[in-house]
JSON list of C-alpha atoms in Angstrom, two decimals:
[
{"chain": "N", "resi": 1, "resn": "VAL", "atom": "CA", "xyz": [66.89, 101.62, 145.31]},
{"chain": "N", "resi": 2, "resn": "GLN", "atom": "CA", "xyz": [64.51, 103.24, 142.87]},
{"chain": "N", "resi": 3, "resn": "LEU", "atom": "CA", "xyz": [63.31, 101.59, 139.67]},
{"chain": "N", "resi": 4, "resn": "VAL", "atom": "CA", "xyz": [61.50, 103.36, 136.85]},
{"chain": "N", "resi": 5, "resn": "GLU", "atom": "CA", "xyz": [59.98, 101.50, 133.91]},
{"chain": "N", "resi": 6, "resn": "SER", "atom": "CA", "xyz": [59.28, 103.06, 130.55]},
{"chain": "N", "resi": 7, "resn": "GLY", "atom": "CA", "xyz": [58.54, 102.07, 126.98]},
{"chain": "N", "resi": 8, "resn": "GLY", "atom": "CA", "xyz": [55.06, 100.65, 127.31]},
{"chain": "N", "resi": 9, "resn": "GLY", "atom": "CA", "xyz": [52.27, 101.50, 124.91]},
{"chain": "N", "resi": 10, "resn": "LEU", "atom": "CA", "xyz": [49.70, 100.25, 122.45]},
{"chain": "N", "resi": 11, "resn": "VAL", "atom": "CA", "xyz": [50.84, 98.01, 119.63]},
{"chain": "N", "resi": 12, "resn": "GLN", "atom": "CA", "xyz": [49.18, 95.68, 117.15]},
{"chain": "N", "resi": 13, "resn": "ALA", "atom": "CA", "xyz": [49.65, 91.95, 117.36]},
{"chain": "N", "resi": 14, "resn": "GLY", "atom": "CA", "xyz": [52.93, 90.96, 115.77]},
{"chain": "N", "resi": 15, "resn": "GLY", "atom": "CA", "xyz": [54.52, 94.26, 116.67]},
{"chain": "N", "resi": 16, "resn": "SER", "atom": "CA", "xyz": [57.40, 95.09, 118.99]},
{"chain": "N", "resi": 17, "resn": "LEU", "atom": "CA", "xyz": [58.11, 97.19, 122.04]},
{"chain": "N", "resi": 18, "resn": "ARG", "atom": "CA", "xyz": [61.22, 97.73, 124.13]},
{"chain": "N", "resi": 19, "resn": "LEU", "atom": "CA", "xyz": [60.76, 98.29, 127.83]},
{"chain": "N", "resi": 20, "resn": "SER", "atom": "CA", "xyz": [63.42, 99.97, 129.94]},
{"chain": "N", "resi": 21, "resn": "CYS", "atom": "CA", "xyz": [64.06, 99.67, 133.65]},
{"chain": "N", "resi": 22, "resn": "ALA", "atom": "CA", "xyz": [66.28, 102.44, 134.98]},
{"chain": "N", "resi": 23, "resn": "ALA", "atom": "CA", "xyz": [67.69, 101.73, 138.41]},
{"chain": "N", "resi": 24, "resn": "ALA", "atom": "CA", "xyz": [69.04, 104.30, 140.82]},
{"chain": "N", "resi": 25, "resn": "GLY", "atom": "CA", "xyz": [70.94, 103.46, 143.96]},
{"chain": "N", "resi": 26, "resn": "LEU", "atom": "CA", "xyz": [72.41, 100.14, 142.92]},
{"chain": "N", "resi": 27, "resn": "ALA", "atom": "CA", "xyz": [75.90, 99.95, 144.33]},
{"chain": "N", "resi": 28, "resn": "LEU", "atom": "CA", "xyz": [77.25, 96.85, 142.63]},
{"chain": "N", "resi": 29, "resn": "ASP", "atom": "CA", "xyz": [76.34, 94.56, 139.74]},
{"chain": "N", "resi": 30, "resn": "ASP", "atom": "CA", "xyz": [75.86, 91.48, 141.94]},
{"chain": "N", "resi": 31, "resn": "ASP", "atom": "CA", "xyz": [72.12, 91.49, 141.65]},
{"chain": "N", "resi": 32, "resn": "ALA", "atom": "CA", "xyz": [69.34, 90.34, 139.37]},
{"chain": "N", "resi": 33, "resn": "ILE", "atom": "CA", "xyz": [66.70, 92.35, 137.59]},
{"chain": "N", "resi": 34, "resn": "GLY", "atom": "CA", "xyz": [63.43, 90.64, 136.87]},
{"chain": "N", "resi": 35, "resn": "TRP", "atom": "CA", "xyz": [60.47, 91.54, 134.70]},
{"chain": "N", "resi": 36, "resn": "PHE", "atom": "CA", "xyz": [57.00, 90.57, 135.84]},
{"chain": "N", "resi": 37, "resn": "ARG", "atom": "CA", "xyz": [53.58, 91.29, 134.43]},
{"chain": "N", "resi": 38, "resn": "GLN", "atom": "CA", "xyz": [50.04, 91.38, 135.69]},
{"chain": "N", "resi": 39, "resn": "ALA", "atom": "CA", "xyz": [46.97, 91.29, 133.49]},
{"chain": "N", "resi": 40, "resn": "PRO", "atom": "CA", "xyz": [43.54, 92.38, 134.78]},
{"chain": "N", "resi": 41, "resn": "GLY", "atom": "CA", "xyz": [42.01, 89.70, 136.94]},
{"chain": "N", "resi": 42, "resn": "LYS", "atom": "CA", "xyz": [45.12, 87.55, 136.85]},
{"chain": "N", "resi": 43, "resn": "GLU", "atom": "CA", "xyz": [47.99, 86.91, 139.21]},
{"chain": "N", "resi": 44, "resn": "ARG", "atom": "CA", "xyz": [51.36, 88.50, 138.63]},
{"chain": "N", "resi": 45, "resn": "GLU", "atom": "CA", "xyz": [53.65, 86.25, 136.65]},
{"chain": "N", "resi": 46, "resn": "GLY", "atom": "CA", "xyz": [57.37, 86.28, 136.06]},
{"chain": "N", "resi": 47, "resn": "VAL", "atom": "CA", "xyz": [58.52, 86.91, 132.52]},
{"chain": "N", "resi": 48, "resn": "SER", "atom": "CA", "xyz": [62.28, 87.13, 132.50]},
{"chain": "N", "resi": 49, "resn": "CYS", "atom": "CA", "xyz": [65.31, 87.96, 134.58]},
{"chain": "N", "resi": 50, "resn": "ILE", "atom": "CA", "xyz": [68.98, 88.71, 134.15]},
{"chain": "N", "resi": 51, "resn": "ARG", "atom": "CA", "xyz": [71.98, 88.36, 136.42]},
{"chain": "N", "resi": 52, "resn": "ARG", "atom": "CA", "xyz": [73.73, 91.63, 135.82]},
{"chain": "N", "resi": 53, "resn": "SER", "atom": "CA", "xyz": [77.26, 90.48, 136.65]},
{"chain": "N", "resi": 54, "resn": "ASP", "atom": "CA", "xyz": [77.46, 88.21, 133.62]},
{"chain": "N", "resi": 55, "resn": "GLY", "atom": "CA", "xyz": [74.28, 88.94, 131.68]},
{"chain": "N", "resi": 56, "resn": "ARG", "atom": "CA", "xyz": [72.90, 85.46, 132.18]},
{"chain": "N", "resi": 57, "resn": "PRO", "atom": "CA", "xyz": [69.19, 85.53, 131.33]},
{"chain": "N", "resi": 58, "resn": "ASP", "atom": "CA", "xyz": [66.23, 83.29, 131.91]},
{"chain": "N", "resi": 59, "resn": "TYR", "atom": "CA", "xyz": [62.75, 83.34, 130.42]},
{"chain": "N", "resi": 60, "resn": "ALA", "atom": "CA", "xyz": [59.28, 82.02, 130.97]},
{"chain": "N", "resi": 61, "resn": "ASP", "atom": "CA", "xyz": [58.25, 79.49, 128.33]},
{"chain": "N", "resi": 62, "resn": "SER", "atom": "CA", "xyz": [55.45, 81.80, 127.21]},
{"chain": "N", "resi": 63, "resn": "VAL", "atom": "CA", "xyz": [57.92, 84.43, 126.00]},
{"chain": "N", "resi": 64, "resn": "LYS", "atom": "CA", "xyz": [60.98, 82.37, 125.12]},
{"chain": "N", "resi": 65, "resn": "GLY", "atom": "CA", "xyz": [62.09, 83.12, 121.57]},
{"chain": "N", "resi": 66, "resn": "ARG", "atom": "CA", "xyz": [60.07, 86.36, 121.44]},
{"chain": "N", "resi": 67, "resn": "PHE", "atom": "CA", "xyz": [61.46, 88.43, 124.34]},
{"chain": "N", "resi": 68, "resn": "THR", "atom": "CA", "xyz": [65.09, 89.31, 124.96]},
{"chain": "N", "resi": 69, "resn": "ILE", "atom": "CA", "xyz": [66.42, 90.78, 128.18]},
{"chain": "N", "resi": 70, "resn": "SER", "atom": "CA", "xyz": [69.68, 92.72, 128.30]},
{"chain": "N", "resi": 71, "resn": "SER", "atom": "CA", "xyz": [71.55, 94.95, 130.69]},
{"chain": "N", "resi": 72, "resn": "ASP", "atom": "CA", "xyz": [73.64, 98.07, 130.28]},
{"chain": "N", "resi": 73, "resn": "ASN", "atom": "CA", "xyz": [75.42, 98.15, 133.61]},
{"chain": "N", "resi": 74, "resn": "ALA", "atom": "CA", "xyz": [77.14, 101.45, 132.88]},
{"chain": "N", "resi": 75, "resn": "LYS", "atom": "CA", "xyz": [73.69, 103.03, 132.66]},
{"chain": "N", "resi": 76, "resn": "ASN", "atom": "CA", "xyz": [72.14, 100.83, 135.36]},
{"chain": "N", "resi": 77, "resn": "THR", "atom": "CA", "xyz": [69.40, 100.06, 132.89]},
{"chain": "N", "resi": 78, "resn": "VAL", "atom": "CA", "xyz": [67.84, 96.74, 131.90]},
{"chain": "N", "resi": 79, "resn": "TYR", "atom": "CA", "xyz": [65.87, 96.32, 128.70]},
{"chain": "N", "resi": 80, "resn": "LEU", "atom": "CA", "xyz": [63.17, 93.92, 127.65]},
{"chain": "N", "resi": 81, "resn": "GLN", "atom": "CA", "xyz": [62.85, 93.69, 123.89]},
{"chain": "N", "resi": 82, "resn": "MET", "atom": "CA", "xyz": [59.46, 92.23, 123.07]},
{"chain": "N", "resi": 83, "resn": "ASN", "atom": "CA", "xyz": [58.85, 90.97, 119.55]},
{"chain": "N", "resi": 84, "resn": "SER", "atom": "CA", "xyz": [55.96, 89.11, 117.94]},
{"chain": "N", "resi": 85, "resn": "LEU", "atom": "CA", "xyz": [53.64, 90.46, 120.58]},
{"chain": "N", "resi": 86, "resn": "LYS", "atom": "CA", "xyz": [50.33, 88.73, 121.18]},
{"chain": "N", "resi": 87, "resn": "PRO", "atom": "CA", "xyz": [47.11, 90.02, 122.75]},
{"chain": "N", "resi": 88, "resn": "GLU", "atom": "CA", "xyz": [47.79, 87.75, 125.72]},
{"chain": "N", "resi": 89, "resn": "ASP", "atom": "CA", "xyz": [50.94, 89.77, 126.43]},
{"chain": "N", "resi": 90, "resn": "THR", "atom": "CA", "xyz": [48.71, 92.67, 127.46]},
{"chain": "N", "resi": 91, "resn": "ALA", "atom": "CA", "xyz": [49.50, 93.55, 131.06]},
{"chain": "N", "resi": 92, "resn": "VAL", "atom": "CA", "xyz": [51.20, 96.01, 133.35]},
{"chain": "N", "resi": 93, "resn": "TYR", "atom": "CA", "xyz": [54.89, 95.19, 133.28]},
{"chain": "N", "resi": 94, "resn": "TYR", "atom": "CA", "xyz": [57.02, 95.68, 136.37]},
{"chain": "N", "resi": 95, "resn": "CYS", "atom": "CA", "xyz": [60.74, 95.43, 136.91]},
{"chain": "N", "resi": 96, "resn": "ALA", "atom": "CA", "xyz": [62.27, 94.51, 140.21]},
{"chain": "N", "resi": 97, "resn": "VAL", "atom": "CA", "xyz": [65.75, 94.13, 141.70]},
{"chain": "N", "resi": 98, "resn": "GLY", "atom": "CA", "xyz": [66.62, 91.06, 143.67]},
{"chain": "N", "resi": 99, "resn": "THR", "atom": "CA", "xyz": [69.13, 88.45, 144.61]},
{"chain": "N", "resi": 100, "resn": "THR", "atom": "CA", "xyz": [70.94, 86.05, 142.35]},
{"chain": "N", "resi": 101, "resn": "VAL", "atom": "CA", "xyz": [71.23, 82.28, 142.66]},
{"chain": "N", "resi": 102, "resn": "LEU", "atom": "CA", "xyz": [73.98, 79.86, 141.77]},
{"chain": "N", "resi": 103, "resn": "ASP", "atom": "CA", "xyz": [72.68, 79.31, 138.24]},
{"chain": "N", "resi": 104, "resn": "GLY", "atom": "CA", "xyz": [71.81, 82.91, 137.55]},
{"chain": "N", "resi": 105, "resn": "CYS", "atom": "CA", "xyz": [68.43, 84.37, 138.51]},
{"chain": "N", "resi": 106, "resn": "ILE", "atom": "CA", "xyz": [64.89, 83.34, 139.29]},
{"chain": "N", "resi": 107, "resn": "TYR", "atom": "CA", "xyz": [62.11, 84.83, 137.18]},
{"chain": "N", "resi": 108, "resn": "TYR", "atom": "CA", "xyz": [59.23, 82.72, 138.46]},
{"chain": "N", "resi": 109, "resn": "SER", "atom": "CA", "xyz": [59.17, 83.80, 142.09]},
{"chain": "N", "resi": 110, "resn": "SER", "atom": "CA", "xyz": [58.75, 87.35, 143.33]},
{"chain": "N", "resi": 111, "resn": "SER", "atom": "CA", "xyz": [60.13, 86.35, 146.73]},
{"chain": "N", "resi": 112, "resn": "TYR", "atom": "CA", "xyz": [63.65, 86.81, 145.37]},
{"chain": "N", "resi": 113, "resn": "TYR", "atom": "CA", "xyz": [62.98, 90.49, 144.67]},
{"chain": "N", "resi": 114, "resn": "PHE", "atom": "CA", "xyz": [62.94, 93.31, 147.17]},
{"chain": "N", "resi": 115, "resn": "SER", "atom": "CA", "xyz": [62.39, 96.54, 145.30]},
{"chain": "N", "resi": 116, "resn": "TRP", "atom": "CA", "xyz": [59.84, 97.21, 142.56]},
{"chain": "N", "resi": 117, "resn": "GLY", "atom": "CA", "xyz": [59.04, 99.84, 140.00]},
{"chain": "N", "resi": 118, "resn": "GLN", "atom": "CA", "xyz": [55.60, 101.35, 139.43]},
{"chain": "N", "resi": 119, "resn": "GLY", "atom": "CA", "xyz": [54.94, 99.52, 136.20]},
{"chain": "N", "resi": 120, "resn": "THR", "atom": "CA", "xyz": [54.27, 100.38, 132.57]},
{"chain": "N", "resi": 121, "resn": "GLN", "atom": "CA", "xyz": [51.19, 99.38, 130.60]},
{"chain": "N", "resi": 122, "resn": "VAL", "atom": "CA", "xyz": [51.56, 97.22, 127.50]},
{"chain": "N", "resi": 123, "resn": "THR", "atom": "CA", "xyz": [48.47, 96.73, 125.36]},
{"chain": "N", "resi": 124, "resn": "VAL", "atom": "CA", "xyz": [48.49, 94.47, 122.33]},
{"chain": "N", "resi": 125, "resn": "SER", "atom": "CA", "xyz": [45.49, 94.76, 120.03]},
{"chain": "N", "resi": 126, "resn": "SER", "atom": "CA", "xyz": [44.33, 91.91, 117.82]}
]
């Protein structure tokens, strides 16, 4: 499985970006795609995830109401629409493919994910 993120960049606070995660080599839709981020000097944190079979999402409290995750299974691509961006959203954003759980997906633990992209930088200026 190969994952490639795109869509990062520099944006002012209050602005928007849409990240894409293009996945190659996924055979079925019975998986989850998660978005994680890591800011300089901080630990990686989970942001959001989606169970691709039914589109069920989950979000960290810090982004709930501002970020929206979606999946286009025909294109094997997952999107993260980020609105009302804040300087504290500045980080390298990674997508990863992993396993699902009964209630959908797990965004807060990287142990559920087994293949990662290289990341895309998001910088939000104040």
